[in-house]
Structure formats: C-alpha cells, structure tokens
Coordinates of C-alpha atoms in Angstrom, one line a residue:
X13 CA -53.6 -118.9 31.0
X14 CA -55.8 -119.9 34.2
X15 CA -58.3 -117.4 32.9
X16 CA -58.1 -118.5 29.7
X17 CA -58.8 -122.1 30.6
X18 CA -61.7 -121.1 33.1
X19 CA -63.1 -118.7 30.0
X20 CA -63.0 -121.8 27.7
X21 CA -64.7 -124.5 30.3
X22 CA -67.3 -121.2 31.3
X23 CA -68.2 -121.1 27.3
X24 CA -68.4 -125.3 27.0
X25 CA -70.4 -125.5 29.9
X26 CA -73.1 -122.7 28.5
X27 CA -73.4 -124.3 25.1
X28 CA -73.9 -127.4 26.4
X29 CA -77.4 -128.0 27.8
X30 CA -77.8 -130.3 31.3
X31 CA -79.6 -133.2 31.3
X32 CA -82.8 -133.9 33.6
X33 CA -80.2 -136.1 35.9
X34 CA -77.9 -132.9 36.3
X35 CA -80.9 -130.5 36.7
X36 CA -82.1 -132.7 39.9
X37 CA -78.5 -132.8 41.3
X38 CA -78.0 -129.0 41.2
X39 CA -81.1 -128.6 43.2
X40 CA -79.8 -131.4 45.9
X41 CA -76.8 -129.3 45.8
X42 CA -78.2 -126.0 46.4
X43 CA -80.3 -127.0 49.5
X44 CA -77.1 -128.9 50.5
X45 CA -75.1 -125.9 50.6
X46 CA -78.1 -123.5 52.0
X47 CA -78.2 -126.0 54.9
X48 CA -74.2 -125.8 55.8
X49 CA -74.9 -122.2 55.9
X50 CA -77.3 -122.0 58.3
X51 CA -75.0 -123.8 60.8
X52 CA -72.5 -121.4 60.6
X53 CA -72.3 -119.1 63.9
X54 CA -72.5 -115.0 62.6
X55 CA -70.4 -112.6 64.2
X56 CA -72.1 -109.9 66.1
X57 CA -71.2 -106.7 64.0
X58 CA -73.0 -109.1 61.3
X59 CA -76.3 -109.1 63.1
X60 CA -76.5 -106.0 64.9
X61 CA -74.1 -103.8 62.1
X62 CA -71.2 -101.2 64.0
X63 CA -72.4 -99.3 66.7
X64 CA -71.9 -95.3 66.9
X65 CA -69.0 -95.1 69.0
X66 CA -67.0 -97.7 67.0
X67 CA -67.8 -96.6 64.0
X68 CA -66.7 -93.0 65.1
X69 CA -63.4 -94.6 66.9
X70 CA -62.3 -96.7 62.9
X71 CA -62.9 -93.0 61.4
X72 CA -60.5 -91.4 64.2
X73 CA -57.9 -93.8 63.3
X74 CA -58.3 -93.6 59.5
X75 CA -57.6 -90.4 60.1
X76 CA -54.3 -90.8 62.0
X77 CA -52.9 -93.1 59.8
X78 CA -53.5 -90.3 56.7
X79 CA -51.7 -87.8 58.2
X80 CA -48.4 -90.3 58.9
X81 CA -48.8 -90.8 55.7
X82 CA -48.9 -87.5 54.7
X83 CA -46.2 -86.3 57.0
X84 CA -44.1 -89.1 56.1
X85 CA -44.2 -88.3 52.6
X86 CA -45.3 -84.8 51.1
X87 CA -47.1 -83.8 48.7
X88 CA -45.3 -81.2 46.7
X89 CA -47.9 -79.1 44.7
X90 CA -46.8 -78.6 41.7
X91 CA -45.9 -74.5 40.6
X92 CA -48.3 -72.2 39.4
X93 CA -47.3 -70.4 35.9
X94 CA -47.7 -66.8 36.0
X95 CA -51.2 -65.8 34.7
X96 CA -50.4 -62.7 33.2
X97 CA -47.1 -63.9 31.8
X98 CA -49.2 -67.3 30.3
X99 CA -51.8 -64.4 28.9
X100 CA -49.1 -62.3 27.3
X101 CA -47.9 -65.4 25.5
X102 CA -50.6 -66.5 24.4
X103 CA -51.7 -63.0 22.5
X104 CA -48.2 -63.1 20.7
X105 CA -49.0 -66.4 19.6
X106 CA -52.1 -66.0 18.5
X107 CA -51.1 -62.6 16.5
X108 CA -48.3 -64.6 15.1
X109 CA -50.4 -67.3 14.0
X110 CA -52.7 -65.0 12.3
X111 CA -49.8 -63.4 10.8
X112 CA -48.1 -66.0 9.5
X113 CA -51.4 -67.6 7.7
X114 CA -52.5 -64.3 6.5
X115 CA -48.7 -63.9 4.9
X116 CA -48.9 -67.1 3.4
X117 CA -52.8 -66.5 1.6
X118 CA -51.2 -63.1 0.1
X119 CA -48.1 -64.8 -1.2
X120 CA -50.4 -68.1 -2.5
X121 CA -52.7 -65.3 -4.2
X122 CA -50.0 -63.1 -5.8
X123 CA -48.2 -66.0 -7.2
X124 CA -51.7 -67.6 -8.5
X125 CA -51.9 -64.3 -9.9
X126 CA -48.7 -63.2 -11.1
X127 CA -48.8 -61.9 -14.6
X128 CA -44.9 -61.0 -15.4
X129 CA -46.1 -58.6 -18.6
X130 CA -45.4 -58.7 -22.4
X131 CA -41.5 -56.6 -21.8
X132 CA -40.7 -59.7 -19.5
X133 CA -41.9 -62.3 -22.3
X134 CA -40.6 -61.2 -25.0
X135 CA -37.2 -60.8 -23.0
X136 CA -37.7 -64.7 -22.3
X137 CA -38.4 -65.2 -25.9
X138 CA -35.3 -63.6 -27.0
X139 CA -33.4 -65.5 -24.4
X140 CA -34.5 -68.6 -25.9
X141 CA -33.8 -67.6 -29.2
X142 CA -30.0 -67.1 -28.7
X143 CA -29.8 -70.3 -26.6
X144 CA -31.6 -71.9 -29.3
X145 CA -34.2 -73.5 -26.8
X146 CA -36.8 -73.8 -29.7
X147 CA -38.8 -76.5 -27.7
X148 CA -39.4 -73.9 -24.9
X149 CA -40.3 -71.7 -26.9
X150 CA -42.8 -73.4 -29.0
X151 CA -44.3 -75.4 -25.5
X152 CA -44.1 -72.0 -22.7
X153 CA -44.4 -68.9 -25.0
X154 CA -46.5 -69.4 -28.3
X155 CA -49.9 -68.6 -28.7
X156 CA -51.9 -71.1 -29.8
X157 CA -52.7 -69.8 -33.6
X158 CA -48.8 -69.7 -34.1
X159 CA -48.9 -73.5 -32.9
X160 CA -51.9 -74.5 -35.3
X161 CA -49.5 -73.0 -38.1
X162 CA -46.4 -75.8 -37.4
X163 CA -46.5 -78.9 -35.1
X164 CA -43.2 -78.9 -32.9
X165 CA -40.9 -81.0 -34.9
X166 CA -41.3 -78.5 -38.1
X167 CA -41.2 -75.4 -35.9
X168 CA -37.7 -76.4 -34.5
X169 CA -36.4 -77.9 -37.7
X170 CA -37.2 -74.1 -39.2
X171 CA -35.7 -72.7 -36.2
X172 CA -32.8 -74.7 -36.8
X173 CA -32.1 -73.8 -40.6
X174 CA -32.1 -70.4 -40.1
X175 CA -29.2 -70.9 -38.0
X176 CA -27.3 -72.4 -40.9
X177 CA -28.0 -70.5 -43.2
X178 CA -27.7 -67.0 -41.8
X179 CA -26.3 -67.7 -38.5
X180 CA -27.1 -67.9 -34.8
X181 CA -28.6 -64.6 -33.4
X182 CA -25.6 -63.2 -31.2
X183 CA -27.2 -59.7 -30.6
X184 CA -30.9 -58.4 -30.0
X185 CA -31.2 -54.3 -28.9
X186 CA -34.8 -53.0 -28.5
X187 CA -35.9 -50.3 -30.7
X188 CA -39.5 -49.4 -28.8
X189 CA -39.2 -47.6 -25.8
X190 CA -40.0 -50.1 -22.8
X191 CA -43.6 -48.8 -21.1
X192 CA -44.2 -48.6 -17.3
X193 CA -45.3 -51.8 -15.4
X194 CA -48.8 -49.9 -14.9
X195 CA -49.0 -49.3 -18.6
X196 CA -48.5 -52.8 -19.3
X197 CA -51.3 -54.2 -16.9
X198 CA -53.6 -52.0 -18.6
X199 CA -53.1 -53.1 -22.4
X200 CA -53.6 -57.0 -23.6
X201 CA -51.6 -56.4 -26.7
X202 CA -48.0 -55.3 -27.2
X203 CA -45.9 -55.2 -29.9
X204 CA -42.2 -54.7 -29.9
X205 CA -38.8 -54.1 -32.7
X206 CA -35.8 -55.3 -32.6
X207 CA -32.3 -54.8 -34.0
X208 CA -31.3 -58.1 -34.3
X209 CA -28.1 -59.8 -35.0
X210 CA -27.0 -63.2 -37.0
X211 CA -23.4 -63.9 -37.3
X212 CA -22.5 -67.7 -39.7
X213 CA -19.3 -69.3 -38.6
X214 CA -16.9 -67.5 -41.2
X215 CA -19.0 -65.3 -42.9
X216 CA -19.9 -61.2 -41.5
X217 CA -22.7 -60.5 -39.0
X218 CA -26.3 -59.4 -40.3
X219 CA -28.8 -56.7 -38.3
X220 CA -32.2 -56.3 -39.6
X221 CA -35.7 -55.3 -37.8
X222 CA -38.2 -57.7 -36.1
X223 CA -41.0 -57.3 -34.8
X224 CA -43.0 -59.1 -32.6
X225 CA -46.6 -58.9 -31.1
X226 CA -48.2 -60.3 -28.2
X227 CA -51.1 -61.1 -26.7
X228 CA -52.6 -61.8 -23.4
X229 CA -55.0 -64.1 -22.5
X230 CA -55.9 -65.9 -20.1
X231 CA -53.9 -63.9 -17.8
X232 CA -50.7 -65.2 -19.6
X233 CA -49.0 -63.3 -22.4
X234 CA -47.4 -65.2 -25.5
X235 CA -46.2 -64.3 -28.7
X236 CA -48.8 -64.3 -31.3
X237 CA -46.7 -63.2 -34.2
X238 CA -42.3 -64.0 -34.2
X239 CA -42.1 -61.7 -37.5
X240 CA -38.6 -62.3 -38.6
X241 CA -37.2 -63.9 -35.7
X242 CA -37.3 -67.6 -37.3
X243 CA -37.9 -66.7 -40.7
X244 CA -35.2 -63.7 -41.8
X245 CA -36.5 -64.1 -45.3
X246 CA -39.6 -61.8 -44.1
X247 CA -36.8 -58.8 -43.2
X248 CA -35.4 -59.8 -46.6
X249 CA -32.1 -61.0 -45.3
X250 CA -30.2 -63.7 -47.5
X251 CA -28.5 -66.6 -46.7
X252 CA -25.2 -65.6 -45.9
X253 CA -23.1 -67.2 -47.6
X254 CA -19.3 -68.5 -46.4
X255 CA -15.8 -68.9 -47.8
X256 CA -13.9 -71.7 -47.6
X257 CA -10.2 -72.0 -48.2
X258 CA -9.5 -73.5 -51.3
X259 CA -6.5 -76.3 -50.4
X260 CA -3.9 -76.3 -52.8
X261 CA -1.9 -79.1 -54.8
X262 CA 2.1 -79.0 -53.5
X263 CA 4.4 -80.6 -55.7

C-alpha cells in the first residue's frame, strides 16, 4: 500500500507543473543541502579507497567464512544417470515412436481405403432384406439411378407390400459361385443369383431366382439393379394367397 501511495503522489506530482515560486525554492534547497554536505567529515577508505594489504586480508576472510559454510552444510551433487543406459533408452523410444506413427498412417490409409467388394455388399443387402431394414438399404447400398427411379417413402412402402402379399424372405442361398478377393478387386461390375425364399403367415413358402448387379464407383460398390428382390412379380411369383378358418354358427 506504501508503494502504492508513494506511486500515486510520484504520478500527481509529474503532472502537475511547479510554479516560478517553487522553481526558486528547489534551487535554495539544493545549494542548502550541497552546503551540509560539504561539512560532513569523510572517512579515510573514502578518500584514499582500500589499500593492498586490506583489501587482500577482507578476501582471506571471505574466504574462511565460505568454507564454514560449506563444511557446515554440504553440497550433495546430485547423481549422474548412466550415459549409455540414458542412450539405450532413448533409441527404443525413438524406434517406438516411429513405430507407433508409422502403424497408425497404414491403419488410417487402409481404412480410408477399404473397399469390402461386391460378395460382401450384396451379403449386407440380403441381410437387410430379411430384417426388412428398407431405409438402409435405400440410404447405404443403392446406386444412385435405382434412387432416381423411387424417392424413399415409395421404395419402402414397395418393399413393405411385397411382404404382405407373398411373404417375408426367410431364406436366400447363392447360386453363382463366390470369386476370389483378388478377382473381385480387379472387376467393377458383379452380378449375382439367388434362390430366394418368401414364406406368408399361413400360406406355403415360395423360391424363385434373383439376380442382382452391382457396380463400383467411386471406390464403393452398390446395387445397381435388385431384380426380383422387392418386386417378385419380375420372377413371376403371385401373391400368395392365405386361408382362413371359416368360424361356424353353434346352436
């Protein structure tokens, strides 16, 4: 707070500019005060500074009073790692370092990159299908031209009567021969047939053949045409149709 205060009366007193009056006191006051020093009576090391032997005798007992303190109270120096231990570490680290980063680029690049082929597509389409995840299917695994043909809503509702009127697919067996993972990196077309199976609630299950084609583009395949999948009508399967118990009157 002292500080503070003197700061404060420091700033007043430099923004405010003395008068004449002031200005001729301050030079009174300066002689005043060069005059009182005069009279006072110098030491000798003041006029004539510290001779050799002095001067030599204040470094001798510097000295003596460094090593008491010294002696008195040690300096422990602190432990020096091993070099060649500290060296060794540091290689590991280093190699583990680069290790670990060149790991994670090759991971980053082969999931960027990661292209799970047409076989494992259209298995995900047919999964869908018999969980009747229509959305999915329309959002993750159409092409776009199949999209242009139906907006979502009709797509699903499609979906949706099929089941009703021939059934829920319960069964789906591949007719084409699956093709090596090589072979499928190499084509960006595939088509595949299937043996597929509806079963209504009450009525006898129904296997005809789909087929299916894909494409790939843009490093992504997707189903370009679902054949009979949605629409049995192309296989020229009808509605099956379902009998009902017919209750009867008791008397």
């Amino acid at each position: 707070m002292r500080d503070v205060s003197r700061a404060r009366r420091s700033a007043a007193a430099k923004s405010r500019r003395a008068s004449p009056k002031e200005l001729r006191e301050a030079q009174e006051r300066i002689k005043e005060i060069d005059a009182e020093l005069r009279q006072l009576e110098l030491q000798p090391e003041t006029r004539q500074g510290e001779d050799r032997e002095a001067r030599y005798e204040r470094v001798l007992r510097l000295r003596r009073m460094r090593d008491q303190f010294e002696s008195r109270y040690p300096i422990r120096a602190p432990r020096q790692p091993n070099s060649l231990l500290l060296a060794l570490v540091m290689v590991v680290g280093s190699f583990l370092t680069c290790a670990f980063c060149a790991g994670g680029f090759y991971f980053a690049f082969t999931a960027l990159n990661f292209n799970p082929g047409p076989s494992a597509t259209a298995s995900s389409f047919w999964g869908d299908v018999q969980s009747q995840s229509y959305q999915d299917i329309y959002l993750n695994l159409l092409a776009s031209n199949v999209r242009l043909q139906f907006v979502q809503t009709q797509f699903i509702q499609a979906a949706q009567r099929a089941d009703a009127e021939y059934g829920p697919v319960t069964n789906v067996v591949a007719v084409t021969q699956p093709q090596s993972q090589q072979q499928q990196q190499q084509q960006t077309s595939a088509t595949y047939v299937y043996n597929v199976t509806r079963q209504k609630k009450g009525g006898k299950p129904v296997t005809y053949k789909v087929t299916i084609t894909l494409a790939l583009s843009n490093n992504s395949w997707s189903v370009t045409d679902v054949g009979a999948s949605i629409f049995p009508t192309e296989a020229g399967v009808k509605p099956v149709a379902t009998t009902t118990p017919v209750p009867t009157a008791t008397h």
